[in-house]
mmCIF file of C-alpha atoms and ligand atoms in Angstrom:
data_model
loop_
_atom_site.group_PDB
_atom_site.id
_atom_site.type_symbol
_atom_site.label_atom_id
_atom_site.label_comp_id
_atom_site.label_asym_id
_atom_site.label_seq_id
_atom_site.Cartn_x
_atom_site.Cartn_y
_atom_site.Cartn_z
ATOM 1 C CA UNK A 1 0.000 0.000 0.000
ATOM 2 C CA UNK A 2 2.515 2.638 -1.117
ATOM 3 C CA UNK A 3 -0.150 5.372 -1.332
ATOM 4 C CA UNK A 4 -1.432 4.989 2.195
ATOM 5 C CA UNK A 5 2.073 4.529 3.531
ATOM 6 C CA UNK A 6 3.044 7.926 2.108
ATOM 7 C CA UNK A 7 0.118 9.527 3.916
ATOM 8 C CA UNK A 8 0.772 7.763 7.220
ATOM 9 C CA UNK A 9 4.437 8.771 7.140
ATOM 10 C CA UNK A 10 3.296 12.311 6.483
ATOM 11 C CA UNK A 11 1.053 12.184 9.553
ATOM 12 C CA UNK A 12 3.998 10.969 11.617
ATOM 13 C CA UNK A 13 6.049 13.957 10.495
ATOM 14 C CA UNK A 14 3.104 16.244 11.267
ATOM 15 C CA UNK A 15 2.783 14.647 14.713
ATOM 16 C CA UNK A 16 6.453 15.254 15.418
ATOM 17 C CA UNK A 17 6.650 18.652 13.765
ATOM 18 C CA UNK A 18 3.936 21.184 13.075
ATOM 19 C CA UNK A 19 1.090 19.735 15.182
ATOM 20 C CA UNK A 20 1.791 21.679 18.375
ATOM 21 C CA UNK A 21 2.114 24.994 16.583
ATOM 22 C CA UNK A 22 -1.119 24.385 14.668
ATOM 23 C CA UNK A 23 -3.074 23.379 17.777
ATOM 24 C CA UNK A 24 -1.827 26.504 19.524
ATOM 25 C CA UNK A 25 -2.929 28.592 16.543
ATOM 26 C CA UNK A 26 -6.374 26.948 16.382
ATOM 27 C CA UNK A 27 -6.935 27.408 20.123
ATOM 28 C CA UNK A 28 -5.968 31.064 19.910
ATOM 29 C CA UNK A 29 -8.970 31.923 17.752
ATOM 30 C CA UNK A 30 -11.319 29.216 18.959
ATOM 31 C CA UNK A 31 -13.885 31.658 20.257
ATOM 32 C CA UNK A 32 -13.575 34.094 17.417
ATOM 33 C CA UNK A 33 -12.398 32.556 14.144
ATOM 34 C CA UNK A 34 -11.728 35.146 11.485
ATOM 35 C CA UNK A 35 -11.850 33.406 8.147
ATOM 36 C CA UNK A 36 -11.472 35.869 5.296
ATOM 37 C CA UNK A 37 -12.889 34.013 2.305
ATOM 38 C CA UNK A 38 -15.105 31.330 0.849
ATOM 39 C CA UNK A 39 -12.968 29.598 -1.766
ATOM 40 C CA UNK A 40 -14.366 27.307 -4.467
ATOM 41 C CA UNK A 41 -11.708 25.308 -6.266
ATOM 42 C CA UNK A 42 -11.361 22.409 -8.636
ATOM 43 C CA UNK A 43 -10.440 19.219 -6.792
ATOM 44 C CA UNK A 44 -7.399 18.583 -9.015
ATOM 45 C CA UNK A 45 -4.591 17.142 -6.884
ATOM 46 C CA UNK A 46 -2.053 19.580 -8.369
ATOM 47 C CA UNK A 47 -4.006 22.591 -7.154
ATOM 48 C CA UNK A 48 -3.449 23.417 -3.465
ATOM 49 C CA UNK A 49 -5.437 26.534 -2.412
ATOM 50 C CA UNK A 50 -3.582 27.100 0.856
ATOM 51 C CA UNK A 51 -0.221 26.809 -0.896
ATOM 52 C CA UNK A 52 -0.855 29.346 -3.659
ATOM 53 C CA UNK A 53 -2.533 31.810 -1.289
ATOM 54 C CA UNK A 54 -0.093 31.196 1.576
ATOM 55 C CA UNK A 55 -3.000 30.805 3.992
ATOM 56 C CA UNK A 56 -3.204 28.886 7.277
ATOM 57 C CA UNK A 57 -5.862 26.822 9.054
ATOM 58 C CA UNK A 58 -8.691 29.177 9.983
ATOM 59 C CA UNK A 59 -8.153 31.540 7.053
ATOM 60 C CA UNK A 60 -10.516 30.150 4.391
ATOM 61 C CA UNK A 61 -13.503 27.916 3.917
ATOM 62 C CA UNK A 62 -12.798 25.685 0.932
ATOM 63 C CA UNK A 63 -15.180 23.655 -1.231
ATOM 64 C CA UNK A 64 -13.657 21.531 -3.969
ATOM 65 C CA UNK A 65 -15.309 19.583 -6.744
ATOM 66 C CA UNK A 66 -14.648 18.530 -10.346
ATOM 67 C CA UNK A 67 -14.469 21.720 -12.396
ATOM 68 C CA UNK A 68 -15.098 24.219 -9.545
ATOM 69 C CA UNK A 69 -18.799 24.359 -10.403
ATOM 70 C CA UNK A 70 -21.481 26.099 -8.364
ATOM 71 C CA UNK A 71 -24.883 24.955 -9.681
ATOM 72 C CA UNK A 72 -27.149 27.766 -10.915
ATOM 73 C CA UNK A 73 -30.155 28.290 -8.621
ATOM 74 C CA UNK A 74 -32.591 27.138 -11.291
ATOM 75 C CA UNK A 75 -31.148 23.630 -10.888
ATOM 76 C CA UNK A 76 -31.750 23.605 -7.151
ATOM 77 C CA UNK A 77 -35.114 23.310 -5.495
ATOM 78 C CA UNK A 78 -34.366 25.181 -2.299
ATOM 79 C CA UNK A 79 -37.380 23.589 -0.619
ATOM 80 C CA UNK A 80 -35.777 20.177 -0.923
ATOM 81 C CA UNK A 81 -32.292 18.807 -1.225
ATOM 82 C CA UNK A 82 -29.580 20.786 -2.974
ATOM 83 C CA UNK A 83 -25.895 20.264 -3.641
ATOM 84 C CA UNK A 84 -23.350 21.333 -1.070
ATOM 85 C CA UNK A 85 -22.185 24.461 -2.882
ATOM 86 C CA UNK A 86 -25.170 26.748 -2.140
ATOM 87 C CA UNK A 87 -25.232 25.361 1.397
ATOM 88 C CA UNK A 88 -21.604 26.429 1.751
ATOM 89 C CA UNK A 89 -22.509 29.894 0.452
ATOM 90 C CA UNK A 90 -25.275 30.241 3.019
ATOM 91 C CA UNK A 91 -23.061 29.015 5.855
ATOM 92 C CA UNK A 92 -20.219 31.392 5.060
ATOM 93 C CA UNK A 93 -21.851 34.482 3.545
ATOM 94 C CA UNK A 94 -25.112 34.538 5.517
ATOM 95 C CA UNK A 95 -24.373 32.832 8.838
ATOM 96 C CA UNK A 96 -20.746 33.913 9.201
ATOM 97 C CA UNK A 97 -20.836 37.087 7.100
ATOM 98 C CA UNK A 98 -17.803 36.278 4.986
ATOM 99 C CA UNK A 99 -17.415 39.083 2.453
ATOM 100 C CA UNK A 100 -15.212 37.618 -0.281
ATOM 101 C CA UNK A 101 -16.081 34.617 -2.440
ATOM 102 C CA UNK A 102 -13.463 33.264 -4.823
ATOM 103 C CA UNK A 103 -13.832 30.750 -7.638
ATOM 104 C CA UNK A 104 -10.525 29.266 -8.764
ATOM 105 C CA UNK A 105 -10.035 27.200 -11.901
ATOM 106 C CA UNK A 106 -6.847 26.049 -13.540
ATOM 107 C CA UNK A 107 -5.104 24.960 -16.726
ATOM 108 C CA UNK A 108 -5.055 21.345 -17.954
ATOM 109 C CA UNK A 109 -8.295 20.657 -16.076
ATOM 110 C CA UNK A 110 -9.593 17.125 -16.640
ATOM 111 C CA UNK A 111 -13.127 18.165 -15.733
ATOM 112 C CA UNK A 112 -13.027 20.933 -18.345
ATOM 113 C CA UNK A 113 -11.748 18.413 -20.893
ATOM 114 C CA UNK A 114 -14.791 16.297 -20.111
ATOM 115 C CA UNK A 115 -17.080 19.305 -20.432
ATOM 116 C CA UNK A 116 -15.424 20.350 -23.682
ATOM 117 C CA UNK A 117 -16.210 16.937 -25.144
ATOM 118 C CA UNK A 118 -19.901 17.771 -24.911
ATOM 119 C CA UNK A 119 -19.299 20.596 -27.377
ATOM 120 C CA UNK A 120 -19.129 18.047 -30.178
ATOM 121 C CA UNK A 121 -22.318 16.469 -28.860
ATOM 122 C CA UNK A 122 -20.275 13.511 -27.625
ATOM 123 C CA UNK A 123 -22.568 11.251 -25.699
ATOM 124 C CA UNK A 124 -21.573 9.998 -22.305
ATOM 125 C CA UNK A 125 -22.493 7.028 -20.191
ATOM 126 C CA UNK A 126 -25.884 8.014 -18.739
ATOM 127 C CA UNK A 127 -24.873 6.286 -15.526
ATOM 128 C CA UNK A 128 -21.763 8.439 -15.150
ATOM 129 C CA UNK A 129 -22.006 10.759 -12.131
ATOM 130 C CA UNK A 130 -19.138 12.828 -13.508
ATOM 131 C CA UNK A 131 -20.753 13.130 -16.930
ATOM 132 C CA UNK A 132 -24.076 14.113 -15.409
ATOM 133 C CA UNK A 133 -22.424 16.614 -13.059
ATOM 134 C CA UNK A 134 -20.544 18.339 -15.877
ATOM 135 C CA UNK A 135 -23.412 18.305 -18.343
ATOM 136 C CA UNK A 136 -26.054 19.577 -15.934
ATOM 137 C CA UNK A 137 -24.072 22.192 -14.040
ATOM 138 C CA UNK A 138 -21.438 23.064 -16.658
ATOM 139 C CA UNK A 139 -23.867 23.536 -19.547
ATOM 140 C CA UNK A 140 -24.056 27.312 -19.094
ATOM 141 C CA UNK A 141 -20.260 27.576 -19.274
ATOM 142 C CA UNK A 142 -20.198 25.572 -22.480
ATOM 143 C CA UNK A 143 -22.953 27.726 -23.971
ATOM 144 C CA UNK A 144 -21.008 30.881 -23.089
ATOM 145 C CA UNK A 145 -17.813 29.385 -24.501
ATOM 146 C CA UNK A 146 -19.596 28.673 -27.800
ATOM 147 C CA UNK A 147 -20.092 32.435 -28.157
ATOM 148 C CA UNK A 148 -16.371 32.745 -28.901
ATOM 149 C CA UNK A 149 -16.517 32.695 -32.692
ATOM 150 C CA UNK A 150 -14.612 33.895 -35.755
ATOM 151 C CA UNK A 151 -16.762 37.051 -35.679
ATOM 152 C CA UNK A 152 -15.240 38.141 -32.380
ATOM 153 C CA UNK A 153 -11.834 36.659 -33.188
ATOM 154 C CA UNK A 154 -12.477 33.873 -30.643
ATOM 155 C CA UNK A 155 -11.803 36.272 -27.775
ATOM 156 C CA UNK A 156 -15.096 38.012 -27.085
ATOM 157 C CA UNK A 157 -16.142 40.128 -25.367
ATOM 158 C CA UNK A 158 -18.473 37.733 -23.612
ATOM 159 C CA UNK A 159 -21.221 39.256 -21.514
ATOM 160 C CA UNK A 160 -21.892 37.915 -18.017
ATOM 161 C CA UNK A 161 -24.966 38.881 -16.077
ATOM 162 C CA UNK A 162 -24.624 39.527 -12.368
ATOM 163 C CA UNK A 163 -27.098 39.925 -9.553
ATOM 164 C CA UNK A 164 -28.522 43.081 -11.096
ATOM 165 C CA UNK A 165 -28.087 44.999 -14.331
ATOM 166 C CA UNK A 166 -25.445 47.336 -12.954
ATOM 167 C CA UNK A 167 -23.286 44.383 -11.933
ATOM 168 C CA UNK A 168 -23.100 42.863 -15.426
ATOM 169 C CA UNK A 169 -19.590 42.622 -16.816
ATOM 170 C CA UNK A 170 -17.760 41.769 -20.023
ATOM 171 C CA UNK A 171 -14.709 39.578 -20.530
ATOM 172 C CA UNK A 172 -12.121 39.113 -23.246
ATOM 173 C CA UNK A 173 -10.816 35.570 -23.076
ATOM 174 C CA UNK A 174 -7.140 34.976 -23.795
ATOM 175 C CA UNK A 175 -6.559 38.157 -25.824
ATOM 176 C CA UNK A 176 -2.878 37.184 -26.169
ATOM 177 C CA UNK A 177 -3.925 33.910 -27.817
ATOM 178 C CA UNK A 178 -1.766 31.700 -25.629
ATOM 179 C CA UNK A 179 -4.273 29.218 -24.245
ATOM 180 C CA UNK A 180 -5.660 25.924 -25.468
ATOM 181 C CA UNK A 181 -9.386 25.492 -26.141
ATOM 182 C CA UNK A 182 -9.879 23.704 -22.821
ATOM 183 C CA UNK A 183 -7.968 26.354 -20.889
ATOM 184 C CA UNK A 184 -10.131 29.057 -22.458
ATOM 185 C CA UNK A 185 -13.220 27.083 -21.473
ATOM 186 C CA UNK A 186 -11.801 26.848 -17.954
ATOM 187 C CA UNK A 187 -11.549 30.653 -17.724
ATOM 188 C CA UNK A 188 -15.046 31.124 -19.143
ATOM 189 C CA UNK A 189 -16.276 28.549 -16.638
ATOM 190 C CA UNK A 190 -14.740 30.458 -13.724
ATOM 191 C CA UNK A 191 -16.549 33.634 -14.740
ATOM 192 C CA UNK A 192 -19.831 31.797 -15.314
ATOM 193 C CA UNK A 193 -19.699 30.617 -11.698
ATOM 194 C CA UNK A 194 -19.897 34.251 -10.536
ATOM 195 C CA UNK A 195 -23.219 34.510 -12.354
ATOM 196 C CA UNK A 196 -24.326 31.203 -10.863
ATOM 197 C CA UNK A 197 -23.459 32.323 -7.338
ATOM 198 C CA UNK A 198 -25.444 35.523 -7.745
ATOM 199 C CA UNK A 199 -28.492 33.527 -8.916
ATOM 200 C CA UNK A 200 -29.387 32.587 -5.324
ATOM 201 C CA UNK A 201 -31.749 35.139 -3.747
ATOM 202 C CA UNK A 202 -29.832 35.215 -0.453
ATOM 203 C CA UNK A 203 -26.606 35.932 -2.354
ATOM 204 C CA UNK A 204 -28.172 38.446 -4.716
ATOM 205 C CA UNK A 205 -29.296 40.506 -1.745
ATOM 206 C CA UNK A 206 -25.816 40.478 -0.200
ATOM 207 C CA UNK A 207 -24.172 41.385 -3.511
ATOM 208 C CA UNK A 208 -26.526 44.269 -4.249
ATOM 209 C CA UNK A 209 -25.952 45.633 -0.746
ATOM 210 C CA UNK A 210 -22.194 45.400 -1.403
ATOM 211 C CA UNK A 211 -21.766 43.017 1.517
ATOM 212 C CA UNK A 212 -20.282 40.235 -0.602
ATOM 213 C CA UNK A 213 -17.742 40.484 -3.404
ATOM 214 C CA UNK A 214 -17.177 37.795 -6.021
ATOM 215 C CA UNK A 215 -13.776 37.105 -7.579
ATOM 216 C CA UNK A 216 -12.388 34.716 -10.190
ATOM 217 C CA UNK A 217 -8.866 33.263 -9.875
ATOM 218 C CA UNK A 218 -7.113 31.029 -12.378
ATOM 219 C CA UNK A 219 -3.997 28.932 -11.760
ATOM 220 C CA UNK A 220 -1.567 27.927 -14.499
ATOM 221 C CA UNK A 221 -0.413 24.442 -13.552
ATOM 222 C CA UNK A 222 2.660 24.584 -15.769
ATOM 223 C CA UNK A 223 4.070 27.999 -14.808
ATOM 224 C CA UNK A 224 2.685 28.263 -11.271
ATOM 225 C CA UNK A 225 1.301 31.732 -12.087
ATOM 226 C CA UNK A 226 -1.963 32.825 -10.437
ATOM 227 C CA UNK A 227 -4.341 35.147 -12.300
ATOM 228 C CA UNK A 228 -7.284 37.244 -11.180
ATOM 229 C CA UNK A 229 -10.087 38.584 -13.341
ATOM 230 C CA UNK A 230 -10.050 42.371 -13.592
ATOM 231 C CA UNK A 231 -13.484 43.872 -14.292
ATOM 232 C CA UNK A 232 -12.131 47.257 -15.468
ATOM 233 C CA UNK A 233 -9.557 45.578 -17.744
ATOM 234 C CA UNK A 234 -12.073 42.869 -18.751
ATOM 235 C CA UNK A 235 -9.518 40.062 -18.640
ATOM 236 C CA UNK A 236 -7.494 37.827 -16.330
ATOM 237 C CA UNK A 237 -4.289 39.470 -15.096
ATOM 238 C CA UNK A 238 -1.382 37.706 -13.422
ATOM 239 C CA UNK A 239 -1.168 38.578 -9.744
ATOM 240 C CA UNK A 240 2.361 39.869 -9.195
ATOM 241 C CA UNK A 241 4.241 42.880 -7.841
ATOM 242 C CA UNK A 242 3.264 44.958 -10.882
ATOM 243 C CA UNK A 243 -0.481 44.291 -10.752
ATOM 244 C CA UNK A 244 -1.052 43.863 -7.015
ATOM 245 C CA UNK A 245 -1.890 47.490 -6.169
ATOM 246 C CA UNK A 246 -4.324 47.977 -9.040
ATOM 247 C CA UNK A 247 -6.059 44.655 -8.386
ATOM 248 C CA UNK A 248 -6.498 45.508 -4.720
ATOM 249 C CA UNK A 249 -7.877 48.967 -5.493
ATOM 250 C CA UNK A 250 -10.304 47.471 -8.017
ATOM 251 C CA UNK A 251 -11.757 45.171 -5.384
ATOM 252 C CA UNK A 252 -12.220 48.132 -3.056
ATOM 253 C CA UNK A 253 -13.920 50.362 -5.589
ATOM 254 C CA UNK A 254 -15.564 48.103 -8.169
ATOM 255 C CA UNK A 255 -18.951 46.585 -7.560
ATOM 256 C CA UNK A 256 -19.156 42.826 -7.453
ATOM 257 C CA UNK A 257 -20.697 40.863 -10.299
HETATM 258 ZN ZN1 ZN B 301 -9.687 20.742 -12.676
#
């Protein structure tokens, strides 16, 4: 069992090393945890949210699934059972008043490859939970992606509708023409999730009142670069020393989607 052995050895090192410091840290904010974000991420094993954001236990709530999808409200009957994603939004943004929600996708995403296959009307095994998940909840992303055509030079702008008219935004996808089809779909998918999040009435209210802000991140697996969508610039920008100040000021002045 080489896989499990690797994990158990890791737990031994944790036990001998960082455990005490972490327990001390967790106990210090036991009564008053101050998480700063709700973070939706793809579940890809190469993508580690706490690593690329340099965050610690207690800093973020994280939900991970194939393709970092948040089902649109029209797919969820709120009177009955729903998926975990809107429940996570209610827990963090309503109950705990978290103000920043991030959706993070990435390059070379296997879930986006699966979703992209539906573009050619490829059928999938009807009994496939993954196929059903992608087709049902990723359909809007695929539809938006199909709006990248020769007429707009395959870069847009694509229009995304937010919680209210004034929060609508536009996006140019890969204006430098560096990305693969699937990576472009992955970026479109990230932005579509902002629309999906704002489709829930309890989120729409928070967004309109400027109590919650929505952000899209994108991680390049091969370069390690992290990007953030800029509403004023209408495209993803790498987060680095040159862009940091402007990206921060945008989040303080721009309205959320
Ligand atoms: Zn992925």
